[in-house]
Amino acid sequence: MNTIVSMLPIVLMLLIIVVGIIIISKVNWRNVAKVGYWMLGAYVIVLLLSVGVFYFVPVTEEEPIQTPESEYDYHLDEVLLGERPVESINEYLVEEWDFEYELDHIQIGYQGDINNTVNIAVERTDGNTIKAAFYQTPVYGFNMELTKFIRPMDIQLSDDRFVVKLPVTKQLKFTSFDKEFPLMQFKDSPNEDWLDVPESLYWGGQLLYLQVPREIEINAEMDVYIEYVNE
Amino acid sequence: MNVIECEGLTKQQWRLKALDELSFTIKENTITGLIGRNGAGKTTLLKILAGLWQETNGTVRVFSERPFNNLLISANAIYVDDQMQFSNRLTLSDILHEAGRFYGNWDAELARRLFNYFSFHPKQVHMHLSKGKKSTFNMIIGLASRCALTMFDEPTTGMDASVRSDFYRALLKDYLAYPRTIIISSHHLEEIEDLLEDVLLLDQGRKYFHLPIDELKEYAVGLTGRTEMVMQCSANQEVIHTRQIRDDLTYSVVKNDNLPLNKARQLGIEVSKVSASELCVFLTKKTKGGIDDVFK
Amino acid sequence: MSLNRMGLGTVVAKQLQYKIKAYYGVFSSLVLVQVIALLLSVGGSVFSGTTIYGLSLDYTTYMTTNVIAFTILWIFIHAIIMTTKTERENSFSFVSNQLSNNISNCTFLIVASIAGGITAILSGYLLRVIVYFFIDIDLLIGTEFYYPPGEVFQGIVAMICYLILIGSVGYLLGVITQLHRMLPVLLPFVLAGILIALERIFPGSFMAIGEYYFQETNVFPFLFKFIGSAVICFAVAILISSRLEVRK
């Protein structure tokens, strides 16, 4: 599909050249004075048709969405650094896992797309259950909530290895339009930022919160970053 | 009624005076020949009369108005030369159609007939015409526009002999049917002298004379005879031109002003007529002698 | 033979009619220029490569600023071409004087600006329709997709004003170059020199001029500035050329 899209301008250009040559060869050049106006007339008809078609396109005007206050961005970091109780970020909880674990040591490692590593906070607990919880604060961008596009992460326990399966990166292509500057001429702040990328991104944050019994010795593999919350 | 009145008309182009203190009047419904050597100021005069150029000094009035940049003059005086430009995006028939919209007296029928007679293709482009064809086409515009003042500047440039004579005939016929004021500039006076009523002879920007053609034909006589006899006869007369034909034979052109012609004939001098065109060449010769003297 | 008396208005009307016929090339080039600009716009401008946790974001923006820039260039070039010797002499082969020729030229430029302005803005619809139907879209950001008719109308008015102003500036420059045969070569340097000198002596004046026109948001001051400036340019052009002789 991508190649077809990238070919389109070339195909269109070729089409126009071919049509142009046909017109030029067919046209009675003695009536050449009229050709300019035929071209203009045909062009105007195409433009008017596109105006008609446009208003049937099922895209309606969107209100710019309200981007949230930015302070929540720090909440996950504060939990990671032990400055905030984990209960306070419950609204960002995405998924929880429980594992029964008998051995006295565990190795934590990643699997999957290493670009999508997460911060891991470890809380030492009593008992013999390892609990994992994944928190994700919302991602906003391009006038859209993007969190829903992020593929879920998963956790697997095989023997003594605690594997964090990082999600595959999802590619998103956004298409937008910019209004040309004459359209904005009579707006309150015209023509000031008409060439900027208009949307700002709210990156969001991720946190994997582990509750691991005290007796279990934790080994982190390379790349794995772990903070111990209550030590 | 005078269509054109010039008084002390001067046109300075850089250092050169193209027209120098020119004064004359041209009456309504006459055909005037504007004669002169190359650079005598014919084109300059016509362009000023057509309102294209501006006079430097003196007064010029066409239809009692100053012509420069004047719409009345532009609508009623047409200036035709071989430099006439028409948009190359219009065909010849388009141009005729447009001319018809601009000129109030335009005779579309005449234009069409001339157009066909000279076998133009209606879809041709002016730019692609040959020199003679261009002149012919411009002439059609000049005739069919029937402007009260019609000026042709060297109208026959590039035309072949038969088109030239057709043109003069067409001009005369149309003039007789629809009298108007016509000025033709040319250095071929012999071709147009049958058409003309008046001749305005310019020399180096000055008026040499402005005479009816009939007077011009009588203006001077040629005397051919033995040198002493011719000298004797033309003493105290205005000698316009003298040429040694053989050692003792001289040809002189002398102004015909109470010349004792009978006496001359008795002296064995042959008296001949001087045609208007020859006369004009003699009159405006800058130096004595001719091209032969250059090679002596 | 009685004289034909034609008023200035009549002559201007006839000349305008003649020019609309003779300058068909102006309109075919308008279409060509806009179609080419639209083809260049169909690619959009791509901002790619933002990667955050789990997401890689590519961002393509479509707009017809190309079309607008090309159209402005188009009117500027044609305004200059109209003042060249050949075009001037073509007009003077029929009934004309400098004033009527200038007025009909200005009127023609205004007609061309109106055609250019309307088509340039409407091409935004065409681009949106082409992108919507022919280009594979994952996620459409609808905020700027929607074209409210009111804004489009304002855009057309503004665009026409831009074109008229640029056209009048081009026309004035063209007329100035007709004064002396060295000027077509010299004028660009002289202009550049003046602008540089202006910027040196009064820093920021260049920007100030831009802001004066570009950032005017109120309709009536905007119209006043643009149309007023255009009228001044045309008037100066008429004054300068009123003493020009034709068919030199």
mmCIF file of C-alpha atoms in Angstrom, chain B residues 52-187:
data_model
loop_
_atom_site.group_PDB
_atom_site.id
_atom_site.type_symbol
_atom_site.label_atom_id
_atom_site.label_comp_id
_atom_site.label_asym_id
_atom_site.label_seq_id
_atom_site.Cartn_x
_atom_site.Cartn_y
_atom_site.Cartn_z
ATOM 1 C CA LEU B 52 2.641 58.241 -30.162
ATOM 2 C CA TRP B 53 5.547 60.600 -29.646
ATOM 3 C CA GLN B 54 5.749 63.873 -27.891
ATOM 4 C CA GLU B 55 6.936 67.097 -29.482
ATOM 5 C CA THR B 56 9.853 68.889 -27.848
ATOM 6 C CA ASN B 57 8.900 72.381 -28.878
ATOM 7 C CA GLY B 58 6.383 74.254 -30.923
ATOM 8 C CA THR B 59 2.750 73.459 -31.334
ATOM 9 C CA VAL B 60 1.116 70.641 -33.184
ATOM 10 C CA ARG B 61 -2.639 70.317 -33.565
ATOM 11 C CA VAL B 62 -4.538 67.475 -35.143
ATOM 12 C CA PHE B 63 -8.310 68.000 -35.309
ATOM 13 C CA SER B 64 -7.520 71.103 -33.210
ATOM 14 C CA GLU B 65 -6.171 69.011 -30.352
ATOM 15 C CA ARG B 66 -2.700 68.203 -29.136
ATOM 16 C CA PRO B 67 -2.209 64.639 -30.313
ATOM 17 C CA PHE B 68 0.150 63.167 -27.697
ATOM 18 C CA ASN B 69 -1.606 60.580 -25.565
ATOM 19 C CA ASN B 70 -4.941 61.790 -26.859
ATOM 20 C CA LEU B 71 -7.786 59.309 -27.185
ATOM 21 C CA LEU B 72 -9.628 61.339 -29.794
ATOM 22 C CA ILE B 73 -6.542 61.317 -31.983
ATOM 23 C CA SER B 74 -5.912 57.644 -31.334
ATOM 24 C CA ALA B 75 -9.467 56.849 -32.383
ATOM 25 C CA ASN B 76 -9.399 58.994 -35.501
ATOM 26 C CA ALA B 77 -5.824 58.883 -36.678
ATOM 27 C CA ILE B 78 -4.213 55.611 -37.624
ATOM 28 C CA TYR B 79 -0.526 55.244 -38.219
ATOM 29 C CA VAL B 80 0.461 52.276 -40.367
ATOM 30 C CA ASP B 81 4.037 51.140 -40.789
ATOM 31 C CA ASP B 82 5.880 47.870 -41.049
ATOM 32 C CA GLN B 83 6.626 47.911 -37.320
ATOM 33 C CA MET B 84 2.981 47.521 -36.359
ATOM 34 C CA GLN B 85 2.726 44.903 -33.641
ATOM 35 C CA PHE B 86 -0.161 42.620 -33.040
ATOM 36 C CA SER B 87 -0.386 40.022 -30.354
ATOM 37 C CA ASN B 88 0.940 36.743 -31.680
ATOM 38 C CA ARG B 89 -1.748 35.023 -29.639
ATOM 39 C CA LEU B 90 -4.392 36.300 -32.014
ATOM 40 C CA THR B 91 -5.009 35.054 -35.512
ATOM 41 C CA LEU B 92 -5.282 37.460 -38.419
ATOM 42 C CA SER B 93 -9.055 37.188 -38.438
ATOM 43 C CA ASP B 94 -9.080 37.832 -34.680
ATOM 44 C CA ILE B 95 -7.022 40.955 -35.274
ATOM 45 C CA LEU B 96 -9.449 42.205 -37.907
ATOM 46 C CA HIS B 97 -12.320 41.490 -35.533
ATOM 47 C CA GLU B 98 -10.601 43.398 -32.725
ATOM 48 C CA ALA B 99 -9.772 46.313 -35.008
ATOM 49 C CA GLY B 100 -13.453 46.437 -35.914
ATOM 50 C CA ARG B 101 -14.372 46.831 -32.255
ATOM 51 C CA PHE B 102 -11.949 49.708 -31.803
ATOM 52 C CA TYR B 103 -12.457 51.771 -34.945
ATOM 53 C CA GLY B 104 -15.853 53.369 -35.317
ATOM 54 C CA ASN B 105 -15.790 53.590 -39.111
ATOM 55 C CA TRP B 106 -14.384 50.113 -39.621
ATOM 56 C CA ASP B 107 -15.535 48.546 -42.879
ATOM 57 C CA ALA B 108 -15.557 44.824 -42.180
ATOM 58 C CA GLU B 109 -16.731 44.024 -45.688
ATOM 59 C CA LEU B 110 -13.825 45.887 -47.273
ATOM 60 C CA ALA B 111 -11.404 44.253 -44.864
ATOM 61 C CA ARG B 112 -12.786 40.809 -45.688
ATOM 62 C CA ARG B 113 -12.624 41.377 -49.418
ATOM 63 C CA LEU B 114 -9.058 42.701 -49.330
ATOM 64 C CA PHE B 115 -8.103 39.904 -46.973
ATOM 65 C CA ASN B 116 -9.366 37.309 -49.433
ATOM 66 C CA TYR B 117 -8.018 39.120 -52.470
ATOM 67 C CA PHE B 118 -4.505 39.074 -51.079
ATOM 68 C CA SER B 119 -5.110 35.441 -50.100
ATOM 69 C CA PHE B 120 -4.409 35.555 -46.403
ATOM 70 C CA HIS B 121 -5.264 32.591 -44.286
ATOM 71 C CA PRO B 122 -7.612 33.665 -41.480
ATOM 72 C CA LYS B 123 -5.842 31.485 -38.924
ATOM 73 C CA GLN B 124 -2.354 32.755 -39.628
ATOM 74 C CA VAL B 125 -0.399 34.630 -36.998
ATOM 75 C CA HIS B 126 0.880 38.115 -37.760
ATOM 76 C CA MET B 127 4.351 37.369 -36.466
ATOM 77 C CA HIS B 128 4.835 34.560 -38.980
ATOM 78 C CA LEU B 129 3.964 36.632 -42.037
ATOM 79 C CA SER B 130 6.668 37.579 -44.484
ATOM 80 C CA LYS B 131 7.717 41.200 -44.660
ATOM 81 C CA GLY B 132 5.618 41.959 -47.727
ATOM 82 C CA LYS B 133 2.610 40.093 -46.335
ATOM 83 C CA LYS B 134 2.900 42.006 -43.088
ATOM 84 C CA SER B 135 2.901 45.301 -44.968
ATOM 85 C CA THR B 136 -0.103 44.160 -46.973
ATOM 86 C CA PHE B 137 -2.005 43.151 -43.865
ATOM 87 C CA ASN B 138 -1.177 46.419 -42.120
ATOM 88 C CA MET B 139 -2.381 48.251 -45.204
ATOM 89 C CA ILE B 140 -5.725 46.441 -44.956
ATOM 90 C CA ILE B 141 -6.036 47.635 -41.366
ATOM 91 C CA GLY B 142 -5.126 51.152 -42.439
ATOM 92 C CA LEU B 143 -7.693 51.220 -45.228
ATOM 93 C CA ALA B 144 -10.565 49.456 -43.502
ATOM 94 C CA SER B 145 -10.307 51.524 -40.332
ATOM 95 C CA ARG B 146 -11.346 54.558 -42.404
ATOM 96 C CA CYS B 147 -9.824 56.921 -39.898
ATOM 97 C CA ALA B 148 -10.317 60.603 -40.632
ATOM 98 C CA LEU B 149 -6.534 60.888 -40.662
ATOM 99 C CA THR B 150 -4.793 57.894 -42.156
ATOM 100 C CA MET B 151 -1.022 57.827 -42.242
ATOM 101 C CA PHE B 152 1.037 55.281 -44.143
ATOM 102 C CA ASP B 153 4.744 55.243 -43.391
ATOM 103 C CA GLU B 154 6.618 53.457 -46.165
ATOM 104 C CA PRO B 155 3.581 51.268 -46.689
ATOM 105 C CA THR B 156 5.029 49.233 -49.526
ATOM 106 C CA THR B 157 8.090 47.855 -47.735
ATOM 107 C CA GLY B 158 8.643 44.330 -48.967
ATOM 108 C CA MET B 159 5.625 44.278 -51.263
ATOM 109 C CA ASP B 160 6.184 43.040 -54.770
ATOM 110 C CA ALA B 161 5.390 45.258 -57.742
ATOM 111 C CA SER B 162 1.919 43.921 -58.413
ATOM 112 C CA VAL B 163 0.804 44.198 -54.783
ATOM 113 C CA ARG B 164 2.212 47.715 -54.720
ATOM 114 C CA SER B 165 0.147 48.818 -57.677
ATOM 115 C CA ASP B 166 -2.905 47.017 -56.241
ATOM 116 C CA PHE B 167 -2.401 48.863 -53.019
ATOM 117 C CA TYR B 168 -2.211 52.278 -54.636
ATOM 118 C CA ARG B 169 -5.288 51.507 -56.652
ATOM 119 C CA ALA B 170 -7.198 50.324 -53.614
ATOM 120 C CA LEU B 171 -6.126 53.394 -51.722
ATOM 121 C CA LEU B 172 -7.299 55.727 -54.476
ATOM 122 C CA LYS B 173 -10.638 53.977 -54.941
ATOM 123 C CA ASP B 174 -11.391 53.938 -51.256
ATOM 124 C CA TYR B 175 -10.301 57.542 -50.935
ATOM 125 C CA LEU B 176 -12.662 58.592 -53.704
ATOM 126 C CA ALA B 177 -15.538 56.693 -52.137
ATOM 127 C CA TYR B 178 -14.794 57.832 -48.602
ATOM 128 C CA PRO B 179 -12.723 61.012 -48.701
ATOM 129 C CA ARG B 180 -10.441 61.501 -45.744
ATOM 130 C CA THR B 181 -7.062 62.985 -44.996
ATOM 131 C CA ILE B 182 -4.275 60.695 -46.023
ATOM 132 C CA ILE B 183 -0.536 61.113 -45.623
ATOM 133 C CA ILE B 184 1.820 58.714 -47.340
ATOM 134 C CA SER B 185 5.477 58.831 -46.642
ATOM 135 C CA SER B 186 7.753 57.310 -49.188
ATOM 136 C CA HIS B 187 11.009 57.780 -50.895
#
